[in-house]
mmCIF file of C-alpha atoms and ligand atoms in Angstrom:
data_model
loop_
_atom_site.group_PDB
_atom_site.id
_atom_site.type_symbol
_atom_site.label_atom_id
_atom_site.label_comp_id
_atom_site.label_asym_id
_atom_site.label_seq_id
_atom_site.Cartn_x
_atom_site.Cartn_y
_atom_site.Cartn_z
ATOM 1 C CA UNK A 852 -5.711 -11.616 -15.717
ATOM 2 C CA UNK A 853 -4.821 -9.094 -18.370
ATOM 3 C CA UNK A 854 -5.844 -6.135 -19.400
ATOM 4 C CA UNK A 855 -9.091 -4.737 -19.414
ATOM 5 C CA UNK A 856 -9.641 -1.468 -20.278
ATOM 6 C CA UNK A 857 -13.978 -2.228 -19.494
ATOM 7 C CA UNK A 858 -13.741 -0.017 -16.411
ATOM 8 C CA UNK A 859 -11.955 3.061 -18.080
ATOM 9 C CA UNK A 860 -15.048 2.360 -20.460
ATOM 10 C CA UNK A 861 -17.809 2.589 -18.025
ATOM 11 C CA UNK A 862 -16.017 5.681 -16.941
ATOM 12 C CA UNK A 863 -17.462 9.381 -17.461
ATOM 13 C CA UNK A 864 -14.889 11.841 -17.816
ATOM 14 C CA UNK A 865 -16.009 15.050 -15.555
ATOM 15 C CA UNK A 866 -13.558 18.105 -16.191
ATOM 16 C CA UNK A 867 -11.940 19.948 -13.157
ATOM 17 C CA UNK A 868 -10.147 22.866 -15.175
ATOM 18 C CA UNK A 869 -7.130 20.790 -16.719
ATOM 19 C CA UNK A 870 -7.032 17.935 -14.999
ATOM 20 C CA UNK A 871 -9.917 14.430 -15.630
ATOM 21 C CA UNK A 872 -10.842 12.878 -12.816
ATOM 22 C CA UNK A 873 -12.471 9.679 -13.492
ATOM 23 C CA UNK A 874 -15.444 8.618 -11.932
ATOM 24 C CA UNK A 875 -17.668 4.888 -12.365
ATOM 25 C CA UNK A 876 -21.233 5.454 -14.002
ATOM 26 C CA UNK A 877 -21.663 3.829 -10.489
ATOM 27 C CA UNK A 878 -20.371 5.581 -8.564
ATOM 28 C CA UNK A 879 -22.122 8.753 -10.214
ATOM 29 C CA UNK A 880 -25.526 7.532 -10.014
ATOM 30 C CA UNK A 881 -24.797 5.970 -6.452
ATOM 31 C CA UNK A 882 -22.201 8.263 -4.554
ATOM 32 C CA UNK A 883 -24.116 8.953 -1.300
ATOM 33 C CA UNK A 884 -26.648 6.216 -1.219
ATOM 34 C CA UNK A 885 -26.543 3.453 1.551
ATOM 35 C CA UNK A 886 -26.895 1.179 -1.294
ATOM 36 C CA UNK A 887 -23.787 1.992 -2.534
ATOM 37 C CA UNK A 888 -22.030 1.611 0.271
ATOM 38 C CA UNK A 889 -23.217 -2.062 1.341
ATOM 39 C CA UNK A 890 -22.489 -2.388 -1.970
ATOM 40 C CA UNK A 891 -18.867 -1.201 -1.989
ATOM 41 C CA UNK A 892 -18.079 -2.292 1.204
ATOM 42 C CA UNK A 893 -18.443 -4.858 4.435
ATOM 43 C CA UNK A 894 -18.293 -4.363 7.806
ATOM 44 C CA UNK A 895 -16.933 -7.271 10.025
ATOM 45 C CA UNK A 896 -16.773 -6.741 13.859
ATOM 46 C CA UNK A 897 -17.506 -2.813 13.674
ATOM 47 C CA UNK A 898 -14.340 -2.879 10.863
ATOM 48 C CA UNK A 899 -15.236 -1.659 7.527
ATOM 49 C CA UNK A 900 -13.589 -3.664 4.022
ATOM 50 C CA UNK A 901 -13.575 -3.666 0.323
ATOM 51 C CA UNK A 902 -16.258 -5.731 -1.075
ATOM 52 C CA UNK A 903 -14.613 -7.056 -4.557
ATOM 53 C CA UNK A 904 -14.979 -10.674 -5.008
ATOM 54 C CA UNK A 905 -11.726 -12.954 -5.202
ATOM 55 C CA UNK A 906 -9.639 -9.977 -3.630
ATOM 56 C CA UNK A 907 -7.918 -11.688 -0.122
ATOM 57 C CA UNK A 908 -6.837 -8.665 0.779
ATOM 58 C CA UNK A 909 -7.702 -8.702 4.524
ATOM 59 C CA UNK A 910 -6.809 -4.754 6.048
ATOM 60 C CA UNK A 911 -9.577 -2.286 6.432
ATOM 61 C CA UNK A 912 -10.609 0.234 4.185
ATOM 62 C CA UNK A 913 -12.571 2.453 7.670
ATOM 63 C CA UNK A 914 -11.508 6.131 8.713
ATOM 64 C CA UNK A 915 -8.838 4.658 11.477
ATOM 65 C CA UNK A 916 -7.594 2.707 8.671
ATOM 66 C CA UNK A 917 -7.017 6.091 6.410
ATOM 67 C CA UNK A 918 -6.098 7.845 9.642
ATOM 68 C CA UNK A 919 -3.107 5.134 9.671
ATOM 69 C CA UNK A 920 -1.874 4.997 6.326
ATOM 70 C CA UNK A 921 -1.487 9.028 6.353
ATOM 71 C CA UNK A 922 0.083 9.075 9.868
ATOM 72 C CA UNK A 923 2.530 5.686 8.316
ATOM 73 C CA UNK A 924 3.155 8.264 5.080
ATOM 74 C CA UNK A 925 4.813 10.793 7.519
ATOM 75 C CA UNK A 926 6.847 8.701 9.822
ATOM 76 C CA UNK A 927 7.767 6.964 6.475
ATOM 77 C CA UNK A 928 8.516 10.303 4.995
ATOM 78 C CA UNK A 929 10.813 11.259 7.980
ATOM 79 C CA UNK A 930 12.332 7.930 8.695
ATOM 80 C CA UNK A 931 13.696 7.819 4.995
ATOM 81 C CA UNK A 932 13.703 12.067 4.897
ATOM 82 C CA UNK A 933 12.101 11.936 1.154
ATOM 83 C CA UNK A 934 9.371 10.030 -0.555
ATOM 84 C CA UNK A 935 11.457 7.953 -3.158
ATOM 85 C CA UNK A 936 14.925 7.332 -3.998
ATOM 86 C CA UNK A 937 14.744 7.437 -7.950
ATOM 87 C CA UNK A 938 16.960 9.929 -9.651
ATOM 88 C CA UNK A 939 13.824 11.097 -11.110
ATOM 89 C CA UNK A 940 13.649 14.754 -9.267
ATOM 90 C CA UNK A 941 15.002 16.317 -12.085
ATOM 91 C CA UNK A 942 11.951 15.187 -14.431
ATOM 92 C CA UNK A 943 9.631 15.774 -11.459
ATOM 93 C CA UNK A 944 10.334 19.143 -10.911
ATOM 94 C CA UNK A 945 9.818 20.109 -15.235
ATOM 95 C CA UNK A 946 6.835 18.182 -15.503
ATOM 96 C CA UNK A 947 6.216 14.010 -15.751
ATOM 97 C CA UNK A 948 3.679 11.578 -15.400
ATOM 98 C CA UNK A 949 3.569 9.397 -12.109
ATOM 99 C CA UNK A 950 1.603 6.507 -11.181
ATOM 100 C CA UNK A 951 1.027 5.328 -7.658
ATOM 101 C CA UNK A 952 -0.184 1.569 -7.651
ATOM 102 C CA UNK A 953 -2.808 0.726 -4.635
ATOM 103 C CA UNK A 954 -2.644 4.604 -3.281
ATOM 104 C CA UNK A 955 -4.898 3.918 -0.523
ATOM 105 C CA UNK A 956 -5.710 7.163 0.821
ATOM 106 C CA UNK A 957 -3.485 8.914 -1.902
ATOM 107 C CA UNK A 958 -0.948 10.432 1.024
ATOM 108 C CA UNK A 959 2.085 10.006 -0.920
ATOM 109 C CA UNK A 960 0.294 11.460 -3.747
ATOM 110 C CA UNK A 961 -0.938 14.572 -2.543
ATOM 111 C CA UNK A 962 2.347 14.836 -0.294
ATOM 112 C CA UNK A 963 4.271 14.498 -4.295
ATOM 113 C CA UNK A 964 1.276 16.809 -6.037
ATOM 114 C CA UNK A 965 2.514 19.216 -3.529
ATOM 115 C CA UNK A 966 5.519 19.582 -3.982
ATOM 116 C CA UNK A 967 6.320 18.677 -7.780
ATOM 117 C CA UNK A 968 3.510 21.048 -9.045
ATOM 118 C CA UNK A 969 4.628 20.586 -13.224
ATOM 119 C CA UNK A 970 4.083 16.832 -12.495
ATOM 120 C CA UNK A 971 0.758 14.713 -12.880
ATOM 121 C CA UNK A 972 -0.198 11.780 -10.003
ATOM 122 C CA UNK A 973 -2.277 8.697 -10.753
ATOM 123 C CA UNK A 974 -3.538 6.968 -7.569
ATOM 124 C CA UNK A 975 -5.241 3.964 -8.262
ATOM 125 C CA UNK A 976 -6.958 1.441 -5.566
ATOM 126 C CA UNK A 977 -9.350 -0.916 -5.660
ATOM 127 C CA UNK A 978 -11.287 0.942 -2.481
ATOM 128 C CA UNK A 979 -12.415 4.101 -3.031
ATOM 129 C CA UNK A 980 -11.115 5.881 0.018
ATOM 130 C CA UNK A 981 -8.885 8.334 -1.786
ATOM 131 C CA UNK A 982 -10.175 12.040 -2.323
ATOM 132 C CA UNK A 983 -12.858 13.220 -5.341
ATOM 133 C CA UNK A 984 -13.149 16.512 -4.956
ATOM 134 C CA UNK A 985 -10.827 18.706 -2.398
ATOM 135 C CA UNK A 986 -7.577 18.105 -3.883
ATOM 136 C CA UNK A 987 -5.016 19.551 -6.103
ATOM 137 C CA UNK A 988 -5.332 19.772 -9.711
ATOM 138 C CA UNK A 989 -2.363 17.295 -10.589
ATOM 139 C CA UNK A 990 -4.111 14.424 -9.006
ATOM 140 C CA UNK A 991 -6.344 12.148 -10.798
ATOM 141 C CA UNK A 992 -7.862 8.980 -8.646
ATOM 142 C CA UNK A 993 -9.581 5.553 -9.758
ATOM 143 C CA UNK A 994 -10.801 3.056 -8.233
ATOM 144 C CA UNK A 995 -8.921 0.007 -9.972
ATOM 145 C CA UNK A 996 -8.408 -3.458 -9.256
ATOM 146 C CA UNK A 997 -4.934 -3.444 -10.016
ATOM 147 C CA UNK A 998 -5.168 -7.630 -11.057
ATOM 148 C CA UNK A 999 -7.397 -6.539 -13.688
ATOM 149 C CA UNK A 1000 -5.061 -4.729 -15.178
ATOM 150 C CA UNK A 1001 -3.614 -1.067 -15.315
ATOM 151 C CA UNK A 1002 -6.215 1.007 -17.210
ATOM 152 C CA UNK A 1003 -3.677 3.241 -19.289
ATOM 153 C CA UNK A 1004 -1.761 2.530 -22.140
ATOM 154 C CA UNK A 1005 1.529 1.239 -22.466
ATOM 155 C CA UNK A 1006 4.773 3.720 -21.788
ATOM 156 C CA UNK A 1007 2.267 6.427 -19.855
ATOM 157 C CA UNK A 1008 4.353 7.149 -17.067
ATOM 158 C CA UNK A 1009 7.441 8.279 -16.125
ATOM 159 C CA UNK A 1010 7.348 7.178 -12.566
ATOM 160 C CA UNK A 1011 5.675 4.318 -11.104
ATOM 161 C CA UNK A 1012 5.642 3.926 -7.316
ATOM 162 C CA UNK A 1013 4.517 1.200 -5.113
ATOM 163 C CA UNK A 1014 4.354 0.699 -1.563
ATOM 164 C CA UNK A 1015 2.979 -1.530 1.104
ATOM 165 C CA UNK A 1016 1.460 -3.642 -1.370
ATOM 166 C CA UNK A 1017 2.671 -6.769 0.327
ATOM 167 C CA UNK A 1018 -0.485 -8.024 1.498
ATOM 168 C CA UNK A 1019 -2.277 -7.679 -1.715
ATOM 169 C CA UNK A 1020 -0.852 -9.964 -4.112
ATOM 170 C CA UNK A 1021 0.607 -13.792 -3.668
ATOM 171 C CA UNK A 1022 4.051 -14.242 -4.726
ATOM 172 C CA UNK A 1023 2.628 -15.884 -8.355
ATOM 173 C CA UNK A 1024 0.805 -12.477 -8.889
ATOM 174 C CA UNK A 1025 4.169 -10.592 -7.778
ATOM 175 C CA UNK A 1026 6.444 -12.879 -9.955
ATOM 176 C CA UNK A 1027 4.218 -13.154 -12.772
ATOM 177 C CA UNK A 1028 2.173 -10.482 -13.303
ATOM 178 C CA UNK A 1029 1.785 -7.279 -11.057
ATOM 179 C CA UNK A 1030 5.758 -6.103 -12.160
ATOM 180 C CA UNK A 1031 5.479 -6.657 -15.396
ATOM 181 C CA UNK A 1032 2.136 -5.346 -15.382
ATOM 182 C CA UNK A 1033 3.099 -2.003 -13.794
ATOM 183 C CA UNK A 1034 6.455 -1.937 -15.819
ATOM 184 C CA UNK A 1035 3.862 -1.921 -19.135
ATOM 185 C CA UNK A 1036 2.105 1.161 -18.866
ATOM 186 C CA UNK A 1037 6.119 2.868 -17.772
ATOM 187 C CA UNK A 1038 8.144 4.556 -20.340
ATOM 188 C CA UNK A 1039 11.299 3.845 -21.572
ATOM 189 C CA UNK A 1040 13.953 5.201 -19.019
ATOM 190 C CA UNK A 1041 11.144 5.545 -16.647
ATOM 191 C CA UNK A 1042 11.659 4.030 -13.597
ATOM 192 C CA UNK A 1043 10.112 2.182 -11.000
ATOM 193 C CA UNK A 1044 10.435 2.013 -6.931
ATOM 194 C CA UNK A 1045 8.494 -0.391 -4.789
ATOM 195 C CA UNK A 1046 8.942 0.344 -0.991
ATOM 196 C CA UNK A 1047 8.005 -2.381 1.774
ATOM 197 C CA UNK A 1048 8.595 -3.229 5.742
ATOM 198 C CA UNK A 1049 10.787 -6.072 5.746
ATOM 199 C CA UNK A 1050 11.884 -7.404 9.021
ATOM 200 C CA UNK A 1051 10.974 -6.670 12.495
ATOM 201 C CA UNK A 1052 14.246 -7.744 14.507
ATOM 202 C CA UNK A 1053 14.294 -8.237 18.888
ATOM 203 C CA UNK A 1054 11.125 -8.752 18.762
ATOM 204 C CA UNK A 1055 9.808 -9.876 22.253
ATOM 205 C CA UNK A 1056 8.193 -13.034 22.626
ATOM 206 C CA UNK A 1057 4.397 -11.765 22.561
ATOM 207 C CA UNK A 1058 4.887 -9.557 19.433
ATOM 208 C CA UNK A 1059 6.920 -12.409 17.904
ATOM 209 C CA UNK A 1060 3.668 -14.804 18.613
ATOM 210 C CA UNK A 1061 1.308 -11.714 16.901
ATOM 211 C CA UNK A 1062 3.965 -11.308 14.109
ATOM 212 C CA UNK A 1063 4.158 -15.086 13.478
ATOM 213 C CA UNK A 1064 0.233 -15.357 14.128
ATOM 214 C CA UNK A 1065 -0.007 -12.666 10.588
ATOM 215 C CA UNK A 1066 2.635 -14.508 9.089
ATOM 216 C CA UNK A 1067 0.782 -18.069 9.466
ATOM 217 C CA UNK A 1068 -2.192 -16.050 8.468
ATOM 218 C CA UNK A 1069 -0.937 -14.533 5.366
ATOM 219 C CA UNK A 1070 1.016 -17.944 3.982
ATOM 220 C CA UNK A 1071 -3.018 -19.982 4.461
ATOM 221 C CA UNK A 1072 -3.779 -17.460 1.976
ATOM 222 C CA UNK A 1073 -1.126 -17.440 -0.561
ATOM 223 C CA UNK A 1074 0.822 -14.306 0.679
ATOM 224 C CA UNK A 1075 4.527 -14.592 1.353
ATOM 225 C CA UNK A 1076 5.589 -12.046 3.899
ATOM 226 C CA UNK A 1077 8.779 -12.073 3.331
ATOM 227 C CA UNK A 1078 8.204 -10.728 -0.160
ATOM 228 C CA UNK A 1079 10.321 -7.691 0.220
ATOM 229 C CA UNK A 1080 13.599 -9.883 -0.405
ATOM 230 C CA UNK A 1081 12.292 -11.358 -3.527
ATOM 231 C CA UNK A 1082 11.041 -8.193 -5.201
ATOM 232 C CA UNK A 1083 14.635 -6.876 -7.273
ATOM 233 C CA UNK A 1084 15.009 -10.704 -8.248
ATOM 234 C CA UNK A 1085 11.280 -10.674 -9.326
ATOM 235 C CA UNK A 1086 12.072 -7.126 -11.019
ATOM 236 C CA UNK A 1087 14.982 -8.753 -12.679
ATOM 237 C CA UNK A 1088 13.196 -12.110 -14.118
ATOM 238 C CA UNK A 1089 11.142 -9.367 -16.324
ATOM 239 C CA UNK A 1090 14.095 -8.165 -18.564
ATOM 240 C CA UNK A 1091 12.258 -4.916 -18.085
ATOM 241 C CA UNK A 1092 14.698 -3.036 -15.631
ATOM 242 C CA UNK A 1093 18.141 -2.819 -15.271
ATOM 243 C CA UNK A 1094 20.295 -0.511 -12.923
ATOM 244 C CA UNK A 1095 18.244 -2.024 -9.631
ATOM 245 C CA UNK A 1096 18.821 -0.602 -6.333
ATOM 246 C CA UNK A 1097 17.781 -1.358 -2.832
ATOM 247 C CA UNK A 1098 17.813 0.656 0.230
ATOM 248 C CA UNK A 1099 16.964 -0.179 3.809
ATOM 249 C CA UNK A 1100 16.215 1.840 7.191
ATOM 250 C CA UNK A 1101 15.828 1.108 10.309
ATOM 251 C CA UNK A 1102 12.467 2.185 12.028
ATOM 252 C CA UNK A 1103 13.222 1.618 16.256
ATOM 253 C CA UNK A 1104 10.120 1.141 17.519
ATOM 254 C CA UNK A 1105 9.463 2.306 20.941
ATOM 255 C CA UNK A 1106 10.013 5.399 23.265
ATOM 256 C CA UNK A 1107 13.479 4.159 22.867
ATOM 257 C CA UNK A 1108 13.512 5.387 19.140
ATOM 258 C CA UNK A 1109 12.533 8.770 20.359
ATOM 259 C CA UNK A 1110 9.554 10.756 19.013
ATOM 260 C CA UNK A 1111 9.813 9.031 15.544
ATOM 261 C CA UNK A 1112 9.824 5.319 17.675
ATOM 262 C CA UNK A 1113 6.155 6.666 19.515
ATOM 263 C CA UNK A 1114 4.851 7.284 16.671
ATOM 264 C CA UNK A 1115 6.124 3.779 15.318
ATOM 265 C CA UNK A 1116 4.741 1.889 18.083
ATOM 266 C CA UNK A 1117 1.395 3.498 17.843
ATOM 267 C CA UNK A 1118 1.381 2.728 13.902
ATOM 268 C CA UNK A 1119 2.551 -1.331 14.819
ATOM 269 C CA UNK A 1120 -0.758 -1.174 17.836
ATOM 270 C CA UNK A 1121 -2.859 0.608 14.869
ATOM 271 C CA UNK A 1122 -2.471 -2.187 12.625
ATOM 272 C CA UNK A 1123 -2.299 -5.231 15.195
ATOM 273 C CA UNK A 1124 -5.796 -3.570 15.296
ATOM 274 C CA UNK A 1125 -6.510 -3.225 11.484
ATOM 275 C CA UNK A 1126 -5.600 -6.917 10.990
ATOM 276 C CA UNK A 1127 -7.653 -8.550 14.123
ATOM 277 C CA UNK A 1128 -10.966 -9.283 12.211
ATOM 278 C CA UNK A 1129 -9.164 -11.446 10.229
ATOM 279 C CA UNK A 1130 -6.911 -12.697 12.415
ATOM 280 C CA UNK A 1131 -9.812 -14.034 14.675
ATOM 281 C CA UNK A 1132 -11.112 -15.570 11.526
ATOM 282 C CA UNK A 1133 -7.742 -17.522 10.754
ATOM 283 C CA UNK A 1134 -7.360 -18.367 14.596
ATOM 284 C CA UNK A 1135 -11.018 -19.655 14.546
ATOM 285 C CA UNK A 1136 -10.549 -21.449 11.400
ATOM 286 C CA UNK A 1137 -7.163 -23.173 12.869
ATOM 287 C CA UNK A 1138 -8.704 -24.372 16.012
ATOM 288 C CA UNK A 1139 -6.199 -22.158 17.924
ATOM 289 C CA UNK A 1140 -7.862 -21.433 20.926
ATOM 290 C CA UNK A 1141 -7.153 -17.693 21.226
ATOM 291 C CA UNK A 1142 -9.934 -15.660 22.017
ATOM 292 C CA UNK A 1143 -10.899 -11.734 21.059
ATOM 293 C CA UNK A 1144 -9.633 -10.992 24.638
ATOM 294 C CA UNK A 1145 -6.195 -12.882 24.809
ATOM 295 C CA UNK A 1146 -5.686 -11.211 21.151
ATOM 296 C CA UNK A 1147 -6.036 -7.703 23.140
ATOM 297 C CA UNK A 1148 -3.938 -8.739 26.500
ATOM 298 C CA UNK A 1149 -1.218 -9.522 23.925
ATOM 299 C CA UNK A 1150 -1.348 -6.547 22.372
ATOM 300 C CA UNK A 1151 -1.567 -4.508 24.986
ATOM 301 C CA UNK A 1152 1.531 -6.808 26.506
ATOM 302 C CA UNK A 1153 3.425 -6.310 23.912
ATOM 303 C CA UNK A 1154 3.442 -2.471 24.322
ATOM 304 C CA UNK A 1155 6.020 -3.031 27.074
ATOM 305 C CA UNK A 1156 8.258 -5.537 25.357
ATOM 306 C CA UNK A 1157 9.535 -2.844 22.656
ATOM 307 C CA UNK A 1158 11.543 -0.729 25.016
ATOM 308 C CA UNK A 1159 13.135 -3.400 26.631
ATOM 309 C CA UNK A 1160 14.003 -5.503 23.786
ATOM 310 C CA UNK A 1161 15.196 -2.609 21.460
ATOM 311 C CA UNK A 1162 12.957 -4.127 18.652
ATOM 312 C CA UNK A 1163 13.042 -2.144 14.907
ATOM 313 C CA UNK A 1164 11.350 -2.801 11.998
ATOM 314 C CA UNK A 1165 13.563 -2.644 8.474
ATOM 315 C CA UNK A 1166 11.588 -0.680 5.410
ATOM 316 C CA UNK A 1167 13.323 -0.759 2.179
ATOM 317 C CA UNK A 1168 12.909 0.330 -1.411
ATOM 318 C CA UNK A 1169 13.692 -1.498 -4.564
ATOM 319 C CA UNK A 1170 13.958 0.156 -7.297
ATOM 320 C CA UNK A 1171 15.075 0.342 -11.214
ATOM 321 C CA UNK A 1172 14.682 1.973 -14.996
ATOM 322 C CA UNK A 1173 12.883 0.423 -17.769
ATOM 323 C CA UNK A 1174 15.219 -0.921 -20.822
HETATM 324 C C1 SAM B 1109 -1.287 -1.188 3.067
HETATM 325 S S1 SAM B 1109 -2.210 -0.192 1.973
HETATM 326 C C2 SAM B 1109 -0.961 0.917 1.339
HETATM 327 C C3 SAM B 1109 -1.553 2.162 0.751
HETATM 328 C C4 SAM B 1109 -0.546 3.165 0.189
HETATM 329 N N1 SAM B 1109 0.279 2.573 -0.841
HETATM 330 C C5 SAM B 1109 0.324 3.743 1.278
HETATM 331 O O1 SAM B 1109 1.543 3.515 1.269
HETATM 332 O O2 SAM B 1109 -0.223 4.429 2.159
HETATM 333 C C6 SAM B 1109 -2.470 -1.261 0.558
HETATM 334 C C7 SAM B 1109 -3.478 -0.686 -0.424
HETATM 335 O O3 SAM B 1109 -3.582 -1.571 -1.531
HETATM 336 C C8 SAM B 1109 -4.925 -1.600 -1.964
HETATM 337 N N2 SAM B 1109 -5.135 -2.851 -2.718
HETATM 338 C C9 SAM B 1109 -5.080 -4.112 -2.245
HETATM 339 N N3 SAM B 1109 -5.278 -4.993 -3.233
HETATM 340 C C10 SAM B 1109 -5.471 -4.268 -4.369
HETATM 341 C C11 SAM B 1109 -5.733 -4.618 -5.724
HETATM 342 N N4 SAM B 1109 -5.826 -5.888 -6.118
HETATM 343 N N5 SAM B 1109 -5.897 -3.613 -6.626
HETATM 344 C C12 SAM B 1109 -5.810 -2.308 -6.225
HETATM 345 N N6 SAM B 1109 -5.555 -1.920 -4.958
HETATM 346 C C13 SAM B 1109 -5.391 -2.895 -4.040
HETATM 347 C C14 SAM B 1109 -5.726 -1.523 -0.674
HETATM 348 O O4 SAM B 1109 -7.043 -1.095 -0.887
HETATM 349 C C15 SAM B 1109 -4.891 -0.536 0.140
HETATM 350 O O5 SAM B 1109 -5.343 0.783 -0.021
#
């Protein structure tokens, strides 16, 4: 690990009036082949993933993936009524520089581009799945594997925003590296939020068996997923931040929660979904005995339990300026 600036190297800069957007020799030469594609990306039971070797992270990459993490943005947006807690509107609003680590799709970015028009958004993920060419002008997007290292220079940003990253790093990476990373390439003053779901609480006993199914799955493969308490201690161990703040909500899951707790649920069934290719591979693997057909009568079992048990999931945000 480290980092390496090789990619930004291979990169061609293509001007869209005053903005760069960044785009892979690759990906010029190979944008709408097939080969680039089998390339990029493979498909496991009708599921489509990244391709880079020595990544474990197991969530698809497909259009009902993307379809997810923008529908997740607005409940998000709604269930915290902003999209950060920084005092960093000020800045935002005359014109900073803001990085978004693993972007995904880039919702929260365009959602930010939107609104803070002065300001400039970096997305960066390692899949591709983010917009190249309808978008607006303060976005830039590249396709980064964010272990590699961050390809800008130290003290870029002003901003640097994380969220849902959970499943991407182990807690080593998280403790070690990816916060002190990301707090590298932030400026003085700047500060940095990471948001992430941290409990689900009366669960029901079938979504407590998927739940602790993921869990299981996730700890085989390094990942603790309870990595949301650790993340202002890890923040702290850097002697990079100080003033660090954390947050919570409560997301009620369910018809009970009202409009906000359907659209919840349907995000929770989405990625029950999302995460059954490997699931069935870990459950295969550990000699469980659960077939691809149990795995869907719990699901859809499960549906029922959330009204009656009241369950909620807790998202929170850490976050904290750079010394
Ligand atoms: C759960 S999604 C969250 C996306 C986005 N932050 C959001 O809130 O909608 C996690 C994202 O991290 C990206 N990712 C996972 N591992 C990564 C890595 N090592 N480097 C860069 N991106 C990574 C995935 O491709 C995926 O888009």
């Amino acid at each position: 690990m480290g980092t390496n600036n090789s990619k930004i190297n291979h990169a061609k800069r293509k001007s869209t009036d005053n903005n760069y957007q960044i785009i892979s020799t690759e990906q010029l030469s190979a944008k709408t082949s097939d080969e680039f594609n089998t390339k990029k990306f493979k498909y496991i039971e009708g599921r489509r993933f990244h391709n880079w070797p020595d990544v474990h992270y197991d969530l698809p990459n497909d259009e009902t993936e993307i379809d997810r993490l923008h529908l997740e943005h607005f409940l998000l947006r709604d269930v915290w009524q902003s999209n950060f807690s920084s005092p960093i509107h000020e800045q935002l609003v005359s014109g900073c520089n803001v990085l978004d680590v693993g972007c995904g799709p880039g919702a929260w970015c365009l959602d930010m581009a939107t609104t803070y028009k002065n300001s400039k958004f970096y997305g960066l993920d390692i899949s591709p799945i983010f917009p190249s060419e309808i978008k607006p002008k303060n976005t830039i997007f590249q396709e980064c594997q964010i272990l590699d290292g961050i390809p800008h220079k130290d003290q870029t940003f002003d901003f640097c925003h994380m969220r849902f990253m959970f499943p991407s790093f182990d807690e080593n990476q998280w403790r070690t590296y990816v916060i002190k990373e990301v707090g590298r390439v932030l400026k003085p003053g700047g500060y940095l939020e990471i948001a992430e779901y941290k409990l689900c609480e009366n669960c029901g006993p079938i979504l407590k068996r998927l739940l602790d199914l993921r869990c299981e799955m996730m700890s085989n493969i390094g990942r603790n997923p309870n990595i949301a308490s650790l993340l202002g201690d890890f923040m702290r161990d850097t002697d990079l931040f100080e003033d660090i703040i954390y947050e919570e909500k409560i997301i009620e899951t369910g018809s009970w929660g009202g409009k906000l707790g359907e659209v919840a649920k349907d995000d929770i069934f989405t990625r029950m979904h999302a995460i059954k290719p490997a699931l069935m591979n870990h459950i295969k693997c550990s000699g469980l005995g659960i077939t691809s057909e149990d795995y869907d009568e719990m699901m859809n079992q499960c549906i029922d339990e959330f009204n009656e048990y009241k369950t909620y999931f807790v998202t929170c945000r850490w976050y904290g300026k750079k010394l």
